Amino acid sequence: MTEGSAIVSLDSVKKTYMLGTTEVHAVAGVSFSLARGDFVSIAGPSGSGKTTILNMIGCIDTPSAGEVRIDGTITSGLSDDEITGLRSRTLGFIFQSFNLIPVLSVRENVEFPLLLGKGKVSKEQEEWMDRLIEEVGLTDRREHRPYELSGGQRQRVAIARALATNPRIILADEPTANLDSKTGEAIIELMRRINREFGTTFIFSTHDPKIVAEADHVIRLKDGLVAENTLARRANGGGEAAK
Ligand SMILES: Nc1ncnc2c1ncn2[C@@H]1O[C@H](COP(=O)(O)OP(=O)(O)O)[C@@H](O)[C@H]1O
Ligand SMILES: [Mg+2]
Protein backbone atom coordinates (compact mmCIF):
# COMPACT_ATOMS: atom_id res chain seq x y z
CA MET A 1 0.00 0.00 0.00
CA THR A 2 1.35 3.44 -0.88
CA GLU A 3 1.14 6.28 1.64
CA GLY A 4 -1.40 8.08 -0.52
CA SER A 5 -3.94 5.26 -0.56
CA ALA A 6 -4.02 4.83 3.23
CA ILE A 7 -7.13 6.16 4.98
CA VAL A 8 -5.26 6.40 8.29
CA SER A 9 -1.53 6.47 8.80
CA LEU A 10 0.67 7.07 11.82
CA ASP A 11 4.28 8.08 11.35
CA SER A 12 6.60 7.81 14.38
CA VAL A 13 3.79 8.85 16.72
CA LYS A 14 4.57 9.38 20.37
CA LYS A 15 2.41 10.42 23.30
CA THR A 16 4.08 11.24 26.55
CA TYR A 17 2.16 12.14 29.70
CA MET A 18 3.68 13.78 32.73
CA LEU A 19 2.69 12.07 35.94
CA GLY A 20 4.11 14.44 38.53
CA THR A 21 7.75 14.56 37.48
CA THR A 22 7.70 11.16 35.77
CA GLU A 23 7.26 10.84 32.00
CA VAL A 24 4.82 8.10 30.95
CA HIS A 25 5.44 6.96 27.37
CA ALA A 26 1.89 5.85 26.59
CA VAL A 27 2.79 5.60 22.89
CA ALA A 28 6.53 5.36 22.31
CA GLY A 29 6.99 5.68 18.51
CA VAL A 30 4.35 3.97 16.41
CA SER A 31 3.99 3.80 12.62
CA PHE A 32 1.36 1.96 10.58
CA SER A 33 -0.98 2.46 7.63
CA LEU A 34 -4.57 1.31 7.30
CA ALA A 35 -6.32 0.79 3.99
CA ARG A 36 -9.75 2.12 3.09
CA GLY A 37 -12.40 -0.44 4.04
CA ASP A 38 -10.04 -2.22 6.43
CA PHE A 39 -11.43 -4.12 9.46
CA VAL A 40 -8.71 -3.47 11.98
CA SER A 41 -8.09 -4.62 15.52
CA ILE A 42 -5.78 -2.64 17.78
CA ALA A 43 -4.91 -5.45 20.17
CA GLY A 44 -2.89 -5.57 23.35
CA PRO A 45 -3.13 -5.83 27.12
CA SER A 46 -4.43 -3.12 29.40
CA GLY A 47 -2.02 -0.15 29.48
CA SER A 48 -0.42 -0.96 26.10
CA GLY A 49 -1.60 2.30 24.50
CA LYS A 50 -4.78 1.28 22.62
CA THR A 51 -7.02 4.08 23.88
CA THR A 52 -4.29 6.68 23.42
CA ILE A 53 -3.84 5.65 19.78
CA LEU A 54 -7.59 5.63 19.06
CA ASN A 55 -7.91 9.05 20.69
CA MET A 56 -5.15 10.45 18.48
CA ILE A 57 -6.77 8.99 15.34
CA GLY A 58 -10.09 10.43 16.52
CA CYS A 59 -8.52 13.88 17.09
CA ILE A 60 -9.56 13.73 20.75
CA ASP A 61 -5.89 13.84 21.70
CA THR A 62 -2.80 15.19 19.92
CA PRO A 63 0.58 13.43 19.51
CA SER A 64 3.62 14.69 21.45
CA ALA A 65 5.67 13.86 18.34
CA GLY A 66 5.12 12.36 14.89
CA GLU A 67 2.19 12.65 12.51
CA VAL A 68 -1.30 11.23 12.23
CA ARG A 69 -2.86 11.43 8.77
CA ILE A 70 -6.54 10.96 8.13
CA ASP A 71 -7.32 10.57 4.44
CA GLY A 72 -4.04 12.29 3.57
CA THR A 73 -4.50 15.24 5.95
CA ILE A 74 -2.00 15.74 8.78
CA THR A 75 -4.27 16.34 11.77
CA SER A 76 -1.79 18.36 13.83
CA GLY A 77 -1.87 21.16 11.25
CA LEU A 78 -5.65 21.67 11.44
CA SER A 79 -7.52 24.50 13.15
CA ASP A 80 -10.19 23.73 15.78
CA ASP A 81 -12.92 24.30 13.17
CA GLU A 82 -11.23 21.97 10.72
CA ILE A 83 -10.90 19.30 13.45
CA THR A 84 -14.60 19.65 14.27
CA GLY A 85 -15.41 19.32 10.57
CA LEU A 86 -13.21 16.25 10.16
CA ARG A 87 -14.70 14.64 13.25
CA SER A 88 -18.29 15.22 12.18
CA ARG A 89 -17.83 14.24 8.51
CA THR A 90 -15.23 11.49 8.56
CA LEU A 91 -15.24 9.86 11.99
CA GLY A 92 -17.80 7.92 14.00
CA PHE A 93 -17.28 6.73 17.58
CA ILE A 94 -18.39 3.69 19.56
CA PHE A 95 -17.50 3.38 23.25
CA GLN A 96 -17.12 0.56 25.74
CA SER A 97 -19.88 1.99 27.95
CA PHE A 98 -22.23 2.78 25.01
CA ASN A 99 -22.61 6.48 26.03
CA LEU A 100 -26.28 6.76 25.08
CA ILE A 101 -28.43 9.63 26.30
CA PRO A 102 -30.80 8.09 28.87
CA VAL A 103 -33.76 10.44 28.34
CA LEU A 104 -33.81 9.97 24.57
CA SER A 105 -35.41 7.10 22.63
CA VAL A 106 -33.44 4.76 20.38
CA ARG A 107 -34.51 6.80 17.39
CA GLU A 108 -33.52 10.11 19.03
CA ASN A 109 -30.15 8.75 20.13
CA VAL A 110 -29.37 7.64 16.57
CA GLU A 111 -30.49 11.01 15.22
CA PHE A 112 -28.45 12.97 17.73
CA PRO A 113 -25.24 13.49 15.66
CA LEU A 114 -27.32 14.93 12.82
CA LEU A 115 -29.18 17.33 15.14
CA LEU A 116 -25.85 18.61 16.46
CA GLY A 117 -24.93 19.87 13.03
CA LYS A 118 -28.21 21.36 11.81
CA GLY A 119 -30.89 21.25 14.49
CA LYS A 120 -33.26 19.28 12.30
CA VAL A 121 -33.12 16.35 9.92
CA SER A 122 -34.23 16.16 6.29
CA LYS A 123 -36.65 13.62 4.84
CA GLU A 124 -33.69 11.84 3.26
CA GLN A 125 -31.89 11.68 6.60
CA GLU A 126 -35.03 10.30 8.25
CA GLU A 127 -35.06 7.47 5.75
CA TRP A 128 -31.37 6.89 6.45
CA MET A 129 -32.19 6.70 10.22
CA ASP A 130 -34.88 4.10 9.52
CA ARG A 131 -32.44 2.11 7.41
CA LEU A 132 -29.77 2.21 10.12
CA ILE A 133 -32.18 1.19 12.87
CA GLU A 134 -33.27 -1.69 10.68
CA GLU A 135 -29.64 -2.62 9.91
CA VAL A 136 -28.95 -3.04 13.63
CA GLY A 137 -32.19 -4.97 14.15
CA LEU A 138 -33.97 -2.50 16.44
CA THR A 139 -36.94 -1.38 14.34
CA ASP A 140 -39.36 -2.72 16.96
CA ARG A 141 -37.43 -0.94 19.75
CA ARG A 142 -37.17 2.49 18.16
CA GLU A 143 -39.30 4.28 20.75
CA HIS A 144 -37.66 2.54 23.73
CA ARG A 145 -35.26 4.27 26.12
CA PRO A 146 -31.75 2.84 26.73
CA TYR A 147 -32.69 1.50 30.22
CA GLU A 148 -35.30 -0.72 28.54
CA LEU A 149 -32.64 -2.41 26.40
CA SER A 150 -30.03 -5.13 26.98
CA GLY A 151 -26.31 -4.32 26.77
CA GLY A 152 -26.06 -5.81 23.29
CA GLN A 153 -29.07 -3.77 22.12
CA ARG A 154 -27.55 -0.61 23.59
CA GLN A 155 -24.33 -1.20 21.69
CA ARG A 156 -26.41 -1.71 18.52
CA VAL A 157 -27.94 1.73 19.08
CA ALA A 158 -24.43 3.14 19.47
CA ILE A 159 -23.38 1.50 16.19
CA ALA A 160 -26.36 3.02 14.37
CA ARG A 161 -25.58 6.39 15.96
CA ALA A 162 -21.93 6.18 14.83
CA LEU A 163 -23.21 5.62 11.28
CA ALA A 164 -25.69 8.52 11.30
CA THR A 165 -23.35 10.92 9.50
CA ASN A 166 -22.20 8.10 7.18
CA PRO A 167 -18.54 8.46 8.25
CA ARG A 168 -15.75 6.73 6.37
CA ILE A 169 -14.07 5.59 9.59
CA ILE A 170 -15.57 4.20 12.79
CA LEU A 171 -13.41 4.06 15.91
CA ALA A 172 -14.51 1.67 18.64
CA ASP A 173 -12.61 1.53 21.93
CA GLU A 174 -13.19 -1.95 23.42
CA PRO A 175 -16.76 -2.11 22.09
CA THR A 176 -17.33 -5.58 23.54
CA ALA A 177 -15.69 -5.15 26.95
CA ASN A 178 -18.99 -4.66 28.80
CA LEU A 179 -20.77 -7.51 27.01
CA ASP A 180 -20.79 -11.27 27.57
CA SER A 181 -18.70 -13.12 24.97
CA LYS A 182 -21.64 -14.29 22.85
CA THR A 183 -23.16 -10.82 22.65
CA GLY A 184 -19.71 -9.37 22.00
CA GLU A 185 -19.22 -11.68 19.04
CA ALA A 186 -22.62 -10.70 17.65
CA ILE A 187 -21.62 -7.02 17.89
CA ILE A 188 -18.39 -7.69 15.98
CA GLU A 189 -20.39 -9.62 13.36
CA LEU A 190 -22.70 -6.64 12.95
CA MET A 191 -19.71 -4.30 12.57
CA ARG A 192 -18.28 -6.69 9.98
CA ARG A 193 -21.54 -6.74 8.01
CA ILE A 194 -21.62 -2.93 7.94
CA ASN A 195 -17.93 -2.87 6.97
CA ARG A 196 -18.72 -5.07 3.95
CA GLU A 197 -22.00 -3.41 3.03
CA PHE A 198 -21.03 0.26 3.39
CA GLY A 199 -17.25 -0.03 2.97
CA THR A 200 -16.79 1.75 6.32
CA THR A 201 -13.30 1.36 7.78
CA PHE A 202 -13.56 -0.03 11.32
CA ILE A 203 -10.78 0.33 13.88
CA PHE A 204 -11.60 -1.40 17.16
CA SER A 205 -9.46 -2.06 20.19
CA THR A 206 -9.73 -5.21 22.27
CA HIS A 207 -7.72 -7.51 24.49
CA ASP A 208 -9.98 -10.48 23.69
CA PRO A 209 -8.21 -13.00 21.37
CA LYS A 210 -11.55 -14.20 19.94
CA ILE A 211 -12.41 -10.66 18.85
CA VAL A 212 -8.89 -10.09 17.47
CA ALA A 213 -9.36 -13.21 15.32
CA GLU A 214 -12.27 -11.51 13.50
CA ALA A 215 -10.07 -8.70 12.15
CA ASP A 216 -8.45 -8.57 8.71
CA HIS A 217 -5.62 -6.41 9.98
CA VAL A 218 -4.14 -6.72 13.45
CA ILE A 219 -1.94 -4.08 15.04
CA ARG A 220 -0.72 -5.56 18.30
CA LEU A 221 0.72 -3.18 20.88
CA LYS A 222 3.05 -3.85 23.75
CA ASP A 223 4.26 -1.11 26.09
CA GLY A 224 3.35 1.64 23.62
CA LEU A 225 5.08 0.02 20.63
CA VAL A 226 3.86 -2.10 17.72
CA ALA A 227 4.69 -5.72 18.52
CA GLU A 228 2.90 -7.15 15.47
CA ASN A 229 1.35 -5.76 12.27
CA THR A 230 -0.42 -8.53 10.37
CA LEU A 231 -2.74 -8.60 7.40
CA ALA A 232 -4.84 -11.74 7.83
CA ARG A 233 -5.54 -13.95 4.87
CA ARG A 234 -8.53 -15.73 6.23
CA ALA A 235 -9.15 -17.85 3.11
CA ASN A 236 -5.98 -19.89 3.60
CA GLY A 237 -5.65 -19.29 7.31
CA GLY A 238 -2.24 -17.70 6.90
CA GLY A 239 -1.11 -14.14 7.34
CA GLU A 240 1.51 -11.73 6.14
CA ALA A 241 3.32 -8.91 7.81
CA ALA A 242 2.03 -5.51 6.69
CA LYS A 243 4.44 -3.04 5.12
N1 LIG B 1 -4.00 11.09 30.92
C1 LIG B 1 -3.00 10.28 31.27
N2 LIG B 1 -2.06 10.67 32.15
C2 LIG B 1 -1.04 9.85 32.49
N3 LIG B 1 -0.86 8.61 32.00
C3 LIG B 1 -1.78 8.17 31.12
C4 LIG B 1 -2.89 8.96 30.71
N4 LIG B 1 -3.63 8.23 29.81
C5 LIG B 1 -3.00 7.06 29.70
N5 LIG B 1 -1.90 7.00 30.47
C6 LIG B 1 -0.96 5.87 30.58
O1 LIG B 1 -0.55 5.51 29.29
C7 LIG B 1 -0.47 4.10 29.13
C8 LIG B 1 -1.36 3.65 27.99
O2 LIG B 1 -2.72 3.89 28.35
P1 LIG B 1 -3.95 3.52 27.42
O3 LIG B 1 -3.76 4.11 26.09
O4 LIG B 1 -5.18 3.91 28.17
O5 LIG B 1 -3.84 1.93 27.32
P2 LIG B 1 -4.95 0.83 26.98
O6 LIG B 1 -6.11 1.52 26.33
O7 LIG B 1 -4.24 -0.13 26.08
O8 LIG B 1 -5.32 0.20 28.28
C9 LIG B 1 -0.83 3.52 30.48
O9 LIG B 1 0.37 3.28 31.19
C10 LIG B 1 -1.62 4.62 31.15
O10 LIG B 1 -1.51 4.55 32.53
MG1 LIG C 1 -8.12 1.52 26.86
mmCIF file of N, CA, C and O in Angstrom, residues 198-239:
data_model
loop_
_atom_site.group_PDB
_atom_site.id
_atom_site.type_symbol
_atom_site.label_atom_id
_atom_site.label_comp_id
_atom_site.label_asym_id
_atom_site.label_seq_id
_atom_site.Cartn_x
_atom_site.Cartn_y
_atom_site.Cartn_z
ATOM 1 N N PHE A 198 -21.219 -1.178 3.607
ATOM 2 C CA PHE A 198 -21.027 0.265 3.389
ATOM 3 C C PHE A 198 -19.580 0.621 3.058
ATOM 4 O O PHE A 198 -19.284 1.766 2.731
ATOM 5 N N GLY A 199 -18.660 -0.330 3.208
ATOM 6 C CA GLY A 199 -17.246 -0.029 2.974
ATOM 7 C C GLY A 199 -16.624 0.836 4.061
ATOM 8 O O GLY A 199 -15.541 1.399 3.869
ATOM 9 N N THR A 200 -17.307 0.955 5.200
ATOM 10 C CA THR A 200 -16.785 1.753 6.320
ATOM 11 C C THR A 200 -15.536 1.089 6.905
ATOM 12 O O THR A 200 -15.535 -0.116 7.139
ATOM 13 N N THR A 201 -14.499 1.857 7.115
ATOM 14 C CA THR A 201 -13.296 1.361 7.780
ATOM 15 C C THR A 201 -13.579 1.273 9.284
ATOM 16 O O THR A 201 -14.023 2.257 9.880
ATOM 17 N N PHE A 202 -13.368 0.117 9.878
ATOM 18 C CA PHE A 202 -13.562 -0.031 11.325
ATOM 19 C C PHE A 202 -12.212 -0.229 12.001
ATOM 20 O O PHE A 202 -11.399 -1.036 11.547
ATOM 21 N N ILE A 203 -11.988 0.507 13.073
ATOM 22 C CA ILE A 203 -10.782 0.333 13.877
ATOM 23 C C ILE A 203 -11.249 0.117 15.309
ATOM 24 O O ILE A 203 -11.816 1.029 15.916
ATOM 25 N N PHE A 204 -11.104 -1.107 15.809
ATOM 26 C CA PHE A 204 -11.599 -1.397 17.160
ATOM 27 C C PHE A 204 -10.491 -1.960 18.024
ATOM 28 O O PHE A 204 -9.667 -2.750 17.575
ATOM 29 N N SER A 205 -10.460 -1.539 19.278
ATOM 30 C CA SER A 205 -9.461 -2.060 20.194
ATOM 31 C C SER A 205 -10.084 -3.174 21.019
ATOM 32 O O SER A 205 -11.298 -3.192 21.259
ATOM 33 N N THR A 206 -9.267 -4.110 21.423
ATOM 34 C CA THR A 206 -9.732 -5.206 22.272
ATOM 35 C C THR A 206 -8.535 -5.918 22.873
ATOM 36 O O THR A 206 -7.430 -5.830 22.354
ATOM 37 N N HIS A 207 -8.772 -6.608 24.001
ATOM 38 C CA HIS A 207 -7.721 -7.506 24.491
ATOM 39 C C HIS A 207 -8.219 -8.952 24.440
ATOM 40 O O HIS A 207 -7.570 -9.856 24.935
ATOM 41 N N ASP A 208 -9.372 -9.160 23.779
ATOM 42 C CA ASP A 208 -9.983 -10.484 23.691
ATOM 43 C C ASP A 208 -9.517 -11.200 22.410
ATOM 44 O O ASP A 208 -9.830 -10.771 21.301
ATOM 45 N N PRO A 209 -8.744 -12.302 22.537
ATOM 46 C CA PRO A 209 -8.208 -12.997 21.373
ATOM 47 C C PRO A 209 -9.291 -13.422 20.362
ATOM 48 O O PRO A 209 -9.040 -13.424 19.147
ATOM 49 N N LYS A 210 -10.489 -13.774 20.853
ATOM 50 C CA LYS A 210 -11.554 -14.205 19.938
ATOM 51 C C LYS A 210 -12.034 -13.056 19.058
ATOM 52 O O LYS A 210 -12.416 -13.244 17.913
ATOM 53 N N ILE A 211 -12.003 -11.856 19.605
ATOM 54 C CA ILE A 211 -12.411 -10.665 18.846
ATOM 55 C C ILE A 211 -11.287 -10.279 17.871
ATOM 56 O O ILE A 211 -11.542 -9.935 16.724
ATOM 57 N N VAL A 212 -10.042 -10.378 18.342
ATOM 58 C CA VAL A 212 -8.888 -10.085 17.469
ATOM 59 C C VAL A 212 -8.940 -10.977 16.228
ATOM 60 O O VAL A 212 -8.678 -10.524 15.109
ATOM 61 N N ALA A 213 -9.335 -12.240 16.423
ATOM 62 C CA ALA A 213 -9.356 -13.208 15.315
ATOM 63 C C ALA A 213 -10.332 -12.820 14.209
ATOM 64 O O ALA A 213 -10.225 -13.309 13.087
ATOM 65 N N GLU A 214 -11.288 -11.941 14.502
ATOM 66 C CA GLU A 214 -12.272 -11.511 13.500
ATOM 67 C C GLU A 214 -11.725 -10.428 12.565
ATOM 68 O O GLU A 214 -12.325 -10.119 11.541
ATOM 69 N N ALA A 215 -10.596 -9.833 12.931
ATOM 70 C CA ALA A 215 -10.069 -8.702 12.153
ATOM 71 C C ALA A 215 -9.311 -9.170 10.915
ATOM 72 O O ALA A 215 -8.772 -10.279 10.882
ATOM 73 N N ASP A 216 -9.254 -8.309 9.905
ATOM 74 C CA ASP A 216 -8.446 -8.568 8.714
ATOM 75 C C ASP A 216 -7.032 -8.037 8.880
ATOM 76 O O ASP A 216 -6.128 -8.416 8.162
ATOM 77 N N HIS A 217 -6.901 -7.090 9.798
ATOM 78 C CA HIS A 217 -5.620 -6.412 9.983
ATOM 79 C C HIS A 217 -5.435 -6.229 11.490
ATOM 80 O O HIS A 217 -6.287 -5.630 12.134
ATOM 81 N N VAL A 218 -4.379 -6.787 12.008
ATOM 82 C CA VAL A 218 -4.139 -6.720 13.450
ATOM 83 C C VAL A 218 -2.891 -5.888 13.737
ATOM 84 O O VAL A 218 -1.810 -6.175 13.210
ATOM 85 N N ILE A 219 -3.071 -4.849 14.527
ATOM 86 C CA ILE A 219 -1.938 -4.081 15.040
ATOM 87 C C ILE A 219 -1.858 -4.436 16.523
ATOM 88 O O ILE A 219 -2.757 -4.086 17.295
ATOM 89 N N ARG A 220 -0.829 -5.161 16.901
ATOM 90 C CA ARG A 220 -0.715 -5.559 18.304
ATOM 91 C C ARG A 220 0.290 -4.658 19.007
ATOM 92 O O ARG A 220 1.401 -4.453 18.519
ATOM 93 N N LEU A 221 -0.145 -4.101 20.133
ATOM 94 C CA LEU A 221 0.716 -3.181 20.882
ATOM 95 C C LEU A 221 1.269 -3.860 22.118
ATOM 96 O O LEU A 221 0.621 -4.724 22.720
ATOM 97 N N LYS A 222 2.469 -3.427 22.476
ATOM 98 C CA LYS A 222 3.046 -3.853 23.750
ATOM 99 C C LYS A 222 3.850 -2.670 24.268
ATOM 100 O O LYS A 222 4.698 -2.143 23.546
ATOM 101 N N ASP A 223 3.546 -2.222 25.460
ATOM 102 C CA ASP A 223 4.264 -1.110 26.085
ATOM 103 C C ASP A 223 4.407 0.094 25.158
ATOM 104 O O ASP A 223 5.481 0.692 25.062
ATOM 105 N N GLY A 224 3.342 0.436 24.449
ATOM 106 C CA GLY A 224 3.350 1.636 23.619
ATOM 107 C C GLY A 224 4.071 1.498 22.292
ATOM 108 O O GLY A 224 4.311 2.494 21.605
ATOM 109 N N LEU A 225 4.419 0.262 21.920
ATOM 110 C CA LEU A 225 5.083 0.018 20.630
ATOM 111 C C LEU A 225 4.316 -1.048 19.849
ATOM 112 O O LEU A 225 3.589 -1.846 20.440
ATOM 113 N N VAL A 226 4.499 -1.067 18.530
ATOM 114 C CA VAL A 226 3.861 -2.103 17.717
ATOM 115 C C VAL A 226 4.667 -3.397 17.843
ATOM 116 O O VAL A 226 5.837 -3.440 17.481
ATOM 117 N N ALA A 227 4.018 -4.431 18.374
ATOM 118 C CA ALA A 227 4.688 -5.725 18.519
ATOM 119 C C ALA A 227 4.393 -6.622 17.337
ATOM 120 O O ALA A 227 5.112 -7.589 17.068
ATOM 121 N N GLU A 228 3.289 -6.321 16.617
ATOM 122 C CA GLU A 228 2.896 -7.150 15.470
ATOM 123 C C GLU A 228 2.001 -6.314 14.567
ATOM 124 O O GLU A 228 1.187 -5.533 15.038
ATOM 125 N N ASN A 229 2.194 -6.456 13.250
ATOM 126 C CA ASN A 229 1.348 -5.765 12.271
ATOM 127 C C ASN A 229 1.054 -6.778 11.182
ATOM 128 O O ASN A 229 1.887 -7.030 10.317
ATOM 129 N N THR A 230 -0.117 -7.400 11.251
ATOM 130 C CA THR A 230 -0.417 -8.533 10.372
ATOM 131 C C THR A 230 -1.682 -8.317 9.562
ATOM 132 O O THR A 230 -2.719 -7.944 10.104
ATOM 133 N N LEU A 231 -1.562 -8.566 8.264
ATOM 134 C CA LEU A 231 -2.743 -8.604 7.402
ATOM 135 C C LEU A 231 -3.171 -10.060 7.336
ATOM 136 O O LEU A 231 -2.410 -10.901 6.864
ATOM 137 N N ALA A 232 -4.367 -10.352 7.824
ATOM 138 C CA ALA A 232 -4.839 -11.736 7.831
ATOM 139 C C ALA A 232 -5.257 -12.149 6.432
ATOM 140 O O ALA A 232 -5.762 -11.339 5.676
ATOM 141 N N ARG A 233 -5.024 -13.373 6.113
ATOM 142 C CA ARG A 233 -5.540 -13.950 4.872
ATOM 143 C C ARG A 233 -6.409 -15.098 5.311
ATOM 144 O O ARG A 233 -5.962 -16.215 5.462
ATOM 145 N N ARG A 234 -7.681 -14.763 5.554
ATOM 146 C CA ARG A 234 -8.530 -15.735 6.229
ATOM 147 C C ARG A 234 -8.841 -16.949 5.351
ATOM 148 O O ARG A 234 -9.074 -18.029 5.853
ATOM 149 N N ALA A 235 -8.806 -16.754 4.023
ATOM 150 C CA ALA A 235 -9.154 -17.848 3.115
ATOM 151 C C ALA A 235 -8.212 -19.044 3.296
ATOM 152 O O ALA A 235 -8.648 -20.182 3.328
ATOM 153 N N ASN A 236 -6.910 -18.769 3.446
ATOM 154 C CA ASN A 236 -5.980 -19.893 3.599
ATOM 155 C C ASN A 236 -5.449 -20.005 5.029
ATOM 156 O O ASN A 236 -4.573 -20.802 5.308
ATOM 157 N N GLY A 237 -6.012 -19.203 5.901
ATOM 158 C CA GLY A 237 -5.651 -19.289 7.310
ATOM 159 C C GLY A 237 -4.289 -18.709 7.642
ATOM 160 O O GLY A 237 -3.901 -18.648 8.795
ATOM 161 N N GLY A 238 -3.572 -18.250 6.634
ATOM 162 C CA GLY A 238 -2.238 -17.700 6.897
ATOM 163 C C GLY A 238 -2.289 -16.208 7.136
ATOM 164 O O GLY A 238 -3.343 -15.625 7.281
ATOM 165 N N GLY A 239 -1.148 -15.588 7.165
ATOM 166 C CA GLY A 239 -1.107 -14.141 7.336
ATOM 167 C C GLY A 239 0.184 -13.616 6.767
ATOM 168 O O GLY A 239 1.081 -14.380 6.437
#
